[in-house]
Every structure is written in C-alpha cells, then in structure tokens.
Amino acid sequence: MKDKNVIIIGSGFGGLAAAALLAHDNYNVTVIEKNEQPGGRASVWKKDGFTFDMGPSWYLMPDVFEKFFAEFGKKPQDYMDLIRLDPSYRVFFDKDDYVDISADMEKNLDLFEKLEPGAKNKMKEYLRMSKYEYDIAMKDFIYKEYKHITDFLKPKLIVEGTKLHMFEKLDSFIQRFFKSEKIRKILEYTIVFLGGSPYDSPALYSLMSNVDFNMGVWYPMGGIGKLVEVMYKLGEKQGAKFIFNEPVEKIIIENNNVVGVKTIKNEYNADIIVVNADYAWADQNLLDEKHRSYSKKYWEKRKIAPSAYLLFLGFNKPIKKFIHHNLYFHNKWENHFIDIFKELRLPKEYSYYVSCISKTDKNTAIKNGENVFVLIPVAPGLIDSEETREEYFERTIKHMETLTGENLRDHLILKRIFAHNDFSNRYNAYKGTALGLAHTLKQTAIFRPRHESKKVKNLYFTGHYNHPGIGVPMVIISSQILKEIITNK
Ligand SMILES: Cc1cc2nc3c(=O)[nH]c(=O)nc-3n(C[C@H](O)[C@H](O)[C@H](O)COP(=O)(O)OP(=O)(O)OC[C@H]3O[C@@H](n4cnc5c(N)ncnc54)[C@H](O)[C@@H]3O)c2cc1C
C-alpha cells in the first residue's frame, strides 16, 4: 500500500500539510507547483529591503498547529519563535476614535462595559458560549469527513447544531446580546476571516470570538512565510519532493482511474493524485467533462468568497498610530457586505485591514521604515482595471492619512497593488477569489465540495473549498481529514 506514488498539485498550506502527512506515512510524494515558491496564497514578496506576507497574516487557533506538528512528535515552537501579540489588534471607528483589544481579558471586559453599560457580564456569557461552541465543533464537527447527507443530519448533530446556533444568522444572534454597534462590529468582523458575512453566516461562527479573545492572536517571527518554510522543510524531511515553476495542465485518467499528470514540461505517473489547486478551476480545467465532480452550473451557483484589493506598501518612516494589526470599520459597514455578497459590485463605503508586521518584526522593513499591508475585501468576479486599482489606492492612502493624522504619501517608497487578475493569474483562482468558497449554512460540512472525486478513483482534493473551509488552520485540518481518507482505503 504505502509505496504508492502520490502527486500533489499545488503547494499551498493544503498541499504542504498533505505532503508532510502522506510522506510521513511512507507514500512517495511529489508536489508539483505552478509558481516559484511554496505557500500558495501565503506567498512572500521581497523587494528593496521589505518582506511582505502576500496573504495570511493572523496566526490564529494555535491548538490546530500544535495538533498538526504533534503528528510528527513536534511542537510549533520547535521551529518558530511564536509571540502572543498584545494588544491583539486595534479597531478604528474614525479618526481619534479607536479601541485596542488586549491579550488581557479583564481589560477587554472593562472596555466592553465602557462601550455599553452591562456588556461586561454579557460578554462573559457570550465568550462562555463561544468557547462551548468551539470545543464541541472541534470535537464533533470539524475534524470529520462528511460523505453522506446522513452523516450531517444525524439526530445528535441536529440537536447539537441547534445548541450551536447552526441554524441562526450571526448578526441576529449577536444582536440578542449587545446593542452597541461598536461591540457588534468587533464581534462580527471575524467572520470576514472565513470569507463570510454576518448577515448570511451561521451563528456557529461566533466561536471565532473564542479564537481571538480567549486563544489570542499570535505571530511567528519571520511572518507567515516562516510557517510556510517550516512546513515545506518538514515535508522534505519526511521524503516529499517538490517541483516548482511547473503548472499542471492535465490529469491523465484511464478507465476512471488516475494514472498521472501532464505539466507544461513533463509527464509524471501517479497512483494517487491530490489536487490542492483551486477546486473550481481544477475541476473545470484539468479534467474532461465526464470526469468532473461538479458541473459548470454548480460552480456558478456557489457563493464564492471575496476577492481583495491588496496594497503592499513600504514607508521610509514608522507610522505611529498603527500597531501590528489594525482594522478600520466604516460607519455604514452593512453597505460593504451588501456590495460584496449581494450586489457583487465595487464598494463605495468600505472597511479595511492594515497590517504592519514591522512593528513586531523589524527585519521585514528597512531601518526606521514600516511594512504596511492593506486588505480591502471586494466581491469576486469583478472587472479589474488599472484605473480602479489606482482609485482604491488613492482613496485608501488618503483615508489612512486622516486616520493616523500623518503625511504618508511623501514617505511611500514601495508600492504594489494585487487584485482579482493577480489572484487568477498567480493562483488560478476562480473568479479571482482570495479565499475560495464562502461559509454559508448551505456551504458547510457535507455541503462543501468533497475531498474524494465523485467520478474518478484515487483522485482527491484538499484546501479552502473543502470542509472545514477557509483559513490556514482549516486548510491544514482539511489535509488531516484527507490523509485519514486515503490511508483508510
Ligand atoms: C489576502 C489574504 C489574507 C488572508 N488572511 C488570513 C489570515 O490572516 N489567517 C488565516 O488563517 N488565513 C488567511 N487567509 C486564508 C488562507 O491564506 C487560505 O485559506 C489558505 O492559505 C489557502 O490554502 P490552500 O492550500 O487551500 O490554497 P492556495 O494557497 O491557493 O494553494 C493552492 C496552490 O495550488 C497552486 N496551483 C494552482 N494551479 C496549479 C496548477 N495548474 N499546477 C500546479 N499548481 C497549481 C497555486 O499556485 C497554489 O500554490 C488569507 C488569504 C488571503 C488571500
């Protein structure tokens, strides 16, 4: 069994985790990656003394990483210097109107009480429920494969699902606890990490408050790129081989069984193929129609998670008002969600996220400089033009100057804008999505695309389209589930 050849298409976190796990289990693993480096959405861009993490920047759910590295008898700290950030992040509501979410729970409870009298106790109750949801979800829902609808609709899960507020929307759930708009925004924003909207995602995702308030926000020194490097080396150490700059063009199938792949340069034989490349894209582009698990119409009907305007900015001075993680919430913030999820149009009023990893990690910027990464979530599938990129850059830098009260433009020495077309060109992202498949109730668990092909033997998928979903920890879990499926065959 174990000396089978496995080809993994793509070296995002899904591909890296699958490579290390399967190679550890004595499969002959070869990872074939389209780009010049591992990490996928978590690529690293270095230029002129600045080092940018091009995708994820929040190291959340440390328990998931611990569980993953434990499979190899290791801890994340064996490879990385992990720091708990304090404050965890800063939330701007307007110029001179911001709050810091602390690593100290008492400080947060006092802050909530200031924002809404009585909120301290409500927050304690909310966080108690959030922790309960997280624990149950991790124990019974997340690390689990859903093959048949009956796996999902078991009486136990329905009872638990109701207790976990699976069938209620996040916004209405939070409104039952808090009246303060500021508190609601703070608690609801984390759903954006999962590519969702508080008006459309199950209230189960209030478990994200357990993630950021109770478990904390962490940073691996060297950035998320350091985590990529660690997982890549871990895979190599287990015996996995990596090939870069070689896009796969076709999955070769004979008698409904995989036999190999064709890349732009070579052909490779395989007994098992794992697709980590964008599921929607790969299903439609690497397979003939008769071998696809899902139709074009199926993909068109899915709620695809947002794309983003990303700004990678290098400044030749520190920006005082920003800390490591900063969120700006527009006062008409519902409009931004409507534009992203309902109207699928560019937002007029928008919230955005600013990360300055150089606040914690001086090596990521030039001396006395600042490494600034800005993320503006926008709908997938929009037309991406130079004019709109520049327009959003102009509006955002102007707004950041208002928020910080500082002249930024004259200190900008490096600028790159990354948007829909880049997501599509670099990662083969369907509709230029940054995050894959959104987390709505109808796209949860069994309702997400399956790990195992419906049509072709020994063909599997892993990554942010699969269960459990979006985010580095979720994608790693997706590959842990995948490994169980493959090894239990
Ligand atoms: C801007 C941004 C910010 C984010 N912030 C966070 C965060 O703070 N915290 C967090 O936990 N998560 C965050 N996420 C989400 C997280 O990054 C993703 O969920 C995760 O990295 C996806 O991993 P993946 O393996 O599923 O896919 P990908 O990373 O997309 O990997 C797929 C790989 O397949 C390769 N590929 C595609 N086509 C081919 C082909 N034909 N041949 C060979 N290879 C191919 C691609 O090049 C890529 O390397 C963020 C994502 C983005 C984009």
XYZ file of C-alpha atoms and ligand atoms in Angstrom:
542
model
C 0.000 0.000 0.000
C 2.431 2.538 1.331
C 4.942 2.694 -1.521
C 2.359 4.230 -3.830
C 3.217 7.336 -5.836
C 1.228 10.368 -4.795
C 1.257 13.567 -6.830
C 0.027 16.686 -5.100
C -0.918 19.544 -7.428
C -0.143 22.778 -5.598
C 1.895 23.715 -2.553
C -0.479 25.966 -0.621
C -0.928 25.114 3.048
C -3.297 22.327 1.950
C -0.627 20.810 -0.314
C 2.179 21.290 2.211
C 0.222 19.655 5.038
C -0.871 16.746 2.812
C 2.718 16.257 1.569
C 4.199 16.068 5.061
C 1.436 13.799 6.396
C 1.423 11.350 3.480
C 5.217 11.219 3.173
C 5.365 10.569 6.930
C 3.092 7.621 6.238
C 5.590 6.270 3.659
C 3.849 7.313 0.459
C 6.193 8.512 -2.315
C 5.064 12.102 -2.539
C 5.851 14.607 -5.280
C 4.397 18.104 -5.071
C 4.122 19.954 -8.371
C 3.676 23.700 -8.000
C 2.897 26.260 -10.676
C 4.776 29.115 -9.002
C 8.380 29.702 -7.979
C 7.871 29.166 -4.233
C 5.706 27.143 -1.824
C 2.840 28.649 0.202
C 0.223 29.463 -2.450
C -1.928 32.347 -1.160
C 0.699 32.683 1.577
C 3.495 33.621 -0.836
C 6.235 36.006 0.220
C 7.293 39.066 -1.770
C 10.692 40.626 -1.045
C 11.778 43.927 -2.510
C 14.072 46.823 -1.629
C 14.595 45.733 1.975
C 10.921 44.906 2.665
C 9.469 41.396 3.130
C 5.710 41.074 2.655
C 3.465 38.172 3.540
C 1.202 38.337 0.487
C -1.777 36.604 2.089
C -2.471 35.432 5.633
C -1.096 37.495 8.493
C -3.120 36.307 11.527
C -1.806 33.170 13.238
C -4.982 32.018 14.982
C -6.130 28.723 16.559
C -2.702 27.693 17.902
C -4.216 24.384 19.043
C -4.613 23.301 15.399
C -0.924 23.866 14.664
C 0.003 22.015 17.849
C -2.124 19.058 16.791
C -0.594 19.061 13.310
C 3.027 19.180 14.473
C 2.265 16.567 17.154
C 1.724 14.075 14.292
C 5.494 14.374 13.790
C 6.315 14.356 17.504
C 6.995 18.104 17.409
C 5.633 21.434 18.626
C 5.371 24.621 16.526
C 7.812 26.255 18.954
C 10.445 23.682 17.976
C 10.663 25.508 14.653
C 9.397 29.046 15.222
C 9.579 31.850 17.685
C 5.860 32.357 18.393
C 4.785 35.572 20.065
C 1.365 36.361 21.505
C 0.533 39.887 20.379
C -0.626 42.377 22.988
C -2.668 44.337 22.073
C -4.107 41.696 19.785
C -5.366 44.373 17.398
C -6.600 47.944 17.125
C -10.042 48.849 15.826
C -10.577 52.301 14.328
C -14.138 53.610 14.059
C -12.969 57.051 12.985
C -10.074 59.453 13.378
C -9.227 59.605 17.109
C -11.872 57.009 17.832
C -10.248 53.643 18.291
C -10.063 50.804 20.807
C -7.434 48.159 21.465
C -8.387 44.538 22.011
C -5.987 43.256 24.601
C -4.478 39.882 25.447
C -5.718 40.651 28.977
C -9.361 39.574 29.261
C -10.139 41.899 32.198
C -9.098 44.892 30.084
C -11.425 43.760 27.289
C -14.330 43.268 29.667
C -13.810 46.780 31.073
C -13.652 48.146 27.528
C -16.941 46.465 26.601
C -18.574 47.836 29.782
C -17.479 51.334 28.704
C -18.946 50.818 25.240
C -22.251 49.532 26.650
C -23.200 49.522 30.346
C -23.897 45.919 31.371
C -21.875 44.494 28.484
C -19.164 43.104 30.771
C -21.386 40.325 32.078
C -22.994 39.743 28.703
C -19.555 39.391 27.176
C -18.586 36.826 29.812
C -21.683 34.817 28.886
C -21.055 35.312 25.155
C -17.473 34.092 25.491
C -18.575 31.128 27.607
C -20.927 30.102 24.774
C -18.295 30.820 22.172
C -15.856 28.522 23.961
C -18.518 25.814 24.283
C -19.226 26.080 20.545
C -15.542 25.954 19.697
C -14.895 22.908 21.861
C -17.898 20.973 20.517
C -17.179 21.996 16.937
C -13.564 20.876 17.196
C -14.512 17.618 18.887
C -17.552 16.591 16.824
C -17.811 18.610 13.592
C -14.521 19.910 12.255
C -12.044 17.006 12.206
C -14.515 14.816 10.384
C -15.333 13.768 6.883
C -18.915 14.164 5.651
C -19.661 11.676 2.901
C -23.415 11.344 3.003
C -26.180 13.707 3.986
C -26.997 11.254 6.794
C -23.574 11.969 8.359
C -24.637 15.575 8.703
C -28.283 15.141 9.583
C -27.806 12.615 12.368
C -30.209 13.373 15.252
C -27.242 14.092 17.535
C -25.867 16.663 15.138
C -29.267 18.296 14.711
C -29.655 18.628 18.474
C -26.084 19.864 18.841
C -26.464 22.011 15.728
C -29.383 23.832 17.329
C -27.414 24.299 20.546
C -24.518 25.567 18.468
C -26.804 28.070 16.706
C -26.060 26.491 13.350
C -29.467 27.498 12.025
C -29.407 31.166 13.060
C -27.572 34.088 11.428
C -24.532 35.539 13.204
C -25.770 39.153 13.182
C -29.170 38.405 14.735
C -27.505 36.166 17.328
C -25.076 38.917 18.378
C -27.878 41.499 18.440
C -29.556 39.401 21.134
C -26.556 40.106 23.363
C -25.369 43.604 22.506
C -26.911 46.904 21.405
C -23.641 48.795 20.929
C -22.813 48.961 17.257
C -19.127 49.111 18.076
C -19.264 45.869 20.036
C -21.288 44.199 17.326
C -18.772 45.199 14.682
C -15.854 43.941 16.775
C -17.529 40.570 17.278
C -18.878 40.189 13.763
C -15.792 41.161 11.810
C -14.036 37.857 12.439
C -16.468 36.177 10.026
C -14.687 38.049 7.231
C -11.674 35.826 8.011
C -13.860 32.967 6.846
C -14.974 34.783 3.719
C -18.470 35.282 5.105
C -20.957 37.972 6.013
C -22.546 38.264 9.493
C -25.918 38.595 7.743
C -25.555 35.274 5.958
C -23.268 33.016 8.022
C -24.414 30.624 10.751
C -24.163 31.973 14.299
C -21.997 28.925 14.998
C -19.142 31.142 13.811
C -19.439 33.209 16.970
C -16.901 30.553 18.003
C -14.390 32.865 16.291
C -14.635 35.115 19.377
C -13.220 32.253 21.412
C -10.420 32.175 18.870
C -9.397 35.824 19.086
C -10.388 36.712 22.680
C -9.606 33.517 24.586
C -6.923 31.837 22.494
C -5.226 35.010 21.311
C -3.546 36.402 18.246
C -0.057 35.054 17.604
C 2.811 35.933 15.320
C 5.618 33.630 14.146
C 8.796 35.717 13.895
C 9.658 35.927 10.211
C 5.948 36.137 9.374
C 3.536 33.569 7.983
C 6.252 32.977 5.371
C 8.250 31.393 8.196
C 5.418 28.901 8.786
C 5.412 28.086 5.060
C 9.165 27.469 5.164
C 8.819 25.254 8.239
C 6.069 23.138 6.675
C 7.929 22.890 3.372
C 11.099 21.681 5.139
C 9.047 19.312 7.276
C 7.614 17.777 4.089
C 11.093 17.425 2.572
C 12.359 15.828 5.771
C 9.591 13.224 5.529
C 10.778 12.477 1.982
C 8.404 14.563 -0.153
C 9.892 16.001 -3.347
C 8.942 19.439 -4.631
C 8.943 20.720 -8.203
C 8.387 24.442 -8.805
C 7.549 26.563 -11.864
C 5.659 23.705 -13.481
C 1.895 24.258 -13.877
C -0.080 21.045 -14.277
C -2.133 21.125 -17.488
C -3.997 17.837 -17.338
C -4.833 14.969 -15.014
C -4.427 11.766 -17.013
C -7.136 9.189 -16.448
C -7.536 5.659 -17.765
C -10.564 3.500 -17.034
C -11.766 6.032 -14.488
C -8.565 5.721 -12.511
C -5.805 8.338 -12.242
C -2.540 7.392 -13.904
C -0.601 10.653 -13.864
C -0.375 14.315 -14.732
C 0.901 16.323 -17.665
C 2.656 19.582 -16.864
C 3.963 22.242 -19.235
C 7.288 20.332 -19.286
C 6.794 16.654 -18.405
C 4.505 13.772 -17.649
C 4.543 12.071 -14.238
C 2.974 8.751 -13.213
C 0.834 8.537 -10.107
C -1.270 6.021 -8.224
C -2.977 8.762 -6.255
C -3.498 12.432 -7.120
C -4.335 15.154 -4.635
C -5.457 18.476 -6.072
C -4.638 21.423 -3.841
C -5.022 23.917 -6.705
C -8.249 25.933 -6.715
C -11.001 23.269 -6.752
C -13.416 25.142 -9.023
C -10.665 25.948 -11.510
C -9.050 22.494 -11.442
C -12.360 20.637 -11.758
C -13.135 22.577 -14.936
C -9.646 22.875 -16.414
C -7.621 19.779 -15.538
C -10.351 17.218 -16.192
C -12.503 16.272 -19.167
C -16.168 16.988 -18.636
C -17.078 13.355 -17.957
C -14.545 13.201 -15.118
C -15.618 16.373 -13.335
C -17.310 16.009 -9.965
C -19.362 19.164 -10.452
C -20.880 20.960 -13.413
C -20.123 24.495 -14.587
C -23.593 25.438 -13.376
C -22.829 24.056 -9.907
C -19.814 26.351 -9.595
C -21.696 29.331 -10.977
C -24.332 28.881 -8.270
C -21.878 28.713 -5.366
C -21.360 31.709 -3.101
C -17.711 32.444 -3.805
C -15.750 34.156 -1.021
C -14.492 37.702 -1.521
C -11.543 38.784 -3.581
C -9.473 41.710 -2.325
C -7.500 44.767 -3.222
C -4.181 44.208 -1.517
C -1.692 47.040 -1.167
C 1.909 46.172 -0.310
C 3.417 49.467 0.816
C 6.912 50.306 2.048
C 7.398 53.543 4.006
C 10.634 55.216 4.993
C 9.313 56.150 8.433
C 7.319 54.407 11.175
C 3.583 55.142 11.296
C 2.822 55.990 14.900
C -0.922 55.374 15.137
C -0.822 51.890 13.671
C 0.034 48.782 15.684
C 0.707 45.269 14.306
C -2.946 44.532 13.311
C -5.391 47.365 12.607
C -8.985 47.268 11.438
C -10.970 50.237 10.209
C -14.760 49.803 10.323
C -16.799 52.183 8.187
C -19.842 53.645 9.938
C -22.080 52.355 7.131
C -20.459 48.990 7.236
C -23.552 46.979 6.201
C -23.236 48.566 2.749
C -19.837 46.955 2.274
C -21.289 43.491 2.976
C -24.181 44.176 0.589
C -21.705 45.163 -2.129
C -19.547 42.079 -1.567
C -22.184 39.391 -1.097
C -25.452 40.604 -2.632
C -24.833 43.197 -5.335
C -21.375 41.962 -6.341
C -20.123 45.455 -7.115
C -17.244 47.664 -6.030
C -17.894 49.233 -2.623
C -18.409 52.984 -2.260
C -18.004 52.852 1.506
C -15.649 50.220 2.791
C -13.885 48.865 5.836
C -10.294 47.694 5.541
C -7.473 45.972 7.379
C -3.917 47.220 7.812
C -1.091 45.026 8.982
C 2.299 46.427 9.996
C 4.367 43.374 10.833
C 7.429 45.611 11.094
C 6.034 46.798 14.463
C 6.923 43.322 15.829
C 9.473 42.142 13.297
C 11.974 44.861 12.381
C 13.610 42.640 9.745
C 10.564 42.941 7.484
C 11.258 46.618 6.664
C 14.213 48.889 6.078
C 15.714 50.552 9.146
C 13.206 53.046 10.593
C 10.750 52.096 7.913
C 7.303 50.485 8.020
C 5.974 47.427 6.224
C 2.289 48.083 5.504
C -0.124 45.546 4.050
C -3.656 46.756 3.336
C -6.586 44.454 2.565
C -9.879 45.774 1.193
C -12.362 42.906 0.758
C -14.332 43.165 -2.502
C -16.727 40.921 -4.416
C -15.230 38.149 -6.563
C -15.590 38.189 -10.346
C -15.347 41.972 -10.838
C -13.591 43.634 -13.732
C -10.110 44.534 -12.562
C -8.665 47.615 -14.248
C -5.639 49.819 -13.613
C -7.979 52.776 -13.006
C -9.958 51.063 -10.240
C -6.775 49.787 -8.623
C -5.344 53.308 -8.551
C -8.656 54.746 -7.396
C -8.771 52.398 -4.393
C -5.119 53.012 -3.647
C -5.678 56.804 -3.705
C -8.805 56.681 -1.570
C -7.216 54.335 0.940
C -3.923 56.170 1.410
C -5.851 59.416 1.807
C -8.078 57.779 4.391
C -5.097 56.285 6.238
C -3.600 59.771 6.401
C -6.824 61.025 8.008
C -6.908 58.103 10.464
C -3.290 58.452 11.523
C -3.010 62.234 11.187
C 0.263 61.713 9.340
C 1.595 62.533 5.905
C 2.119 59.100 4.370
C 2.252 59.793 0.679
C 5.588 61.610 0.786
C 7.144 58.712 2.686
C 5.936 55.939 0.407
C 8.945 54.317 -1.260
C 7.493 50.999 -2.431
C 4.044 50.202 -3.786
C 2.400 47.157 -5.322
C -1.301 46.527 -5.863
C -2.585 42.962 -6.060
C -6.182 42.249 -7.109
C -8.554 39.893 -8.984
C -6.396 39.362 -12.068
C -3.358 38.610 -9.919
C -5.280 36.035 -7.865
C -6.403 34.411 -11.121
C -3.045 34.585 -12.887
C -0.863 33.596 -9.959
C -3.067 31.002 -8.226
C -5.640 30.061 -10.903
C -8.260 31.465 -8.547
C -11.848 31.016 -9.772
C -13.373 34.481 -10.276
C -10.234 35.959 -8.707
C -11.363 34.833 -5.241
C -8.886 35.445 -2.446
C -10.453 32.872 -0.145
C -12.272 30.118 -2.028
C -15.798 29.145 -1.033
C -17.767 31.289 1.432
C -19.090 29.860 4.714
C -22.861 29.928 4.440
C -25.062 27.252 6.007
C -25.628 25.769 2.547
C -21.870 25.591 2.074
C -20.996 23.965 5.393
C -19.712 20.409 6.042
C -21.438 17.961 3.660
C -22.483 20.919 1.505
C -18.878 21.786 0.648
C -17.226 20.059 -2.339
C -15.997 16.604 -1.387
C -12.432 15.524 -0.720
C -12.897 12.459 -2.883
C -13.746 12.725 -6.583
C -17.250 11.528 -7.370
C -16.159 10.175 -10.765
C -12.507 9.144 -10.724
C -10.780 6.602 -8.498
C -7.768 7.775 -6.459
C -8.401 11.440 -7.190
C -8.716 13.729 -4.163
C -8.953 17.421 -3.341
C -7.786 19.454 -0.358
C -7.803 23.116 0.557
C -10.080 26.004 1.335
C -13.004 24.790 -0.845
C -13.250 21.557 1.132
C -14.605 21.010 4.614
C -13.837 22.556 7.111
C -13.084 25.626 4.973
C -11.165 28.877 4.789
C -8.085 29.923 6.746
C -4.684 28.369 7.355
C -5.792 26.205 10.327
C -8.878 24.969 8.442
C -6.864 24.061 5.367
C -4.376 22.110 7.464
C -7.301 20.220 9.027
C -8.663 19.566 5.518
C -5.433 17.713 4.747
C -5.514 15.830 8.033
C -9.004 14.606 7.099
C -7.740 13.775 3.605
C -4.876 11.720 4.981
C -7.346 9.658 7.020
C -9.495 9.082 3.919
C -6.526 7.942 1.832
C -4.893 5.777 4.462
C -8.184 4.103 5.449
C -8.882 2.913 1.888
C -5.090 38.244 1.401
C -5.387 37.045 2.250
C -5.378 37.156 3.629
C -5.643 36.039 4.424
N -5.538 36.161 5.791
C -5.581 35.040 6.544
C -5.173 35.097 7.904
O -4.789 36.153 8.394
N -5.183 33.942 8.625
C -5.573 32.744 8.070
O -5.557 31.721 8.760
N -5.942 32.670 6.761
C -5.932 33.779 5.994
N -6.209 33.712 4.656
C -6.709 32.444 4.095
C -5.605 31.436 3.866
O -4.490 32.063 3.337
C -6.106 30.393 2.881
O -7.313 29.810 3.359
C -5.099 29.274 2.662
O -3.794 29.760 2.551
C -5.493 28.526 1.394
O -4.629 27.453 1.196
P -4.899 26.372 0.052
O -3.825 25.373 0.182
O -6.307 25.894 0.126
O -4.830 27.172 -1.336
P -3.686 28.005 -2.055
O -2.872 28.728 -1.075
O -4.333 28.785 -3.112
O -2.756 26.884 -2.723
C -3.040 26.307 -3.961
C -1.746 26.138 -4.721
O -2.003 25.484 -5.965
C -1.155 26.070 -6.956
N -1.687 25.791 -8.293
C -2.789 26.321 -8.884
N -2.941 25.809 -10.126
C -1.926 24.934 -10.314
C -1.535 24.102 -11.390
N -2.234 24.057 -12.534
N -0.418 23.357 -11.253
C 0.310 23.375 -10.115
N -0.019 24.157 -9.059
C -1.126 24.920 -9.148
C -1.171 27.536 -6.599
O -0.093 28.230 -7.212
C -1.044 27.451 -5.075
O 0.291 27.400 -4.679
C -5.943 34.799 3.830
C -5.952 34.685 2.431
C -5.661 35.794 1.651
C -5.621 35.649 0.165
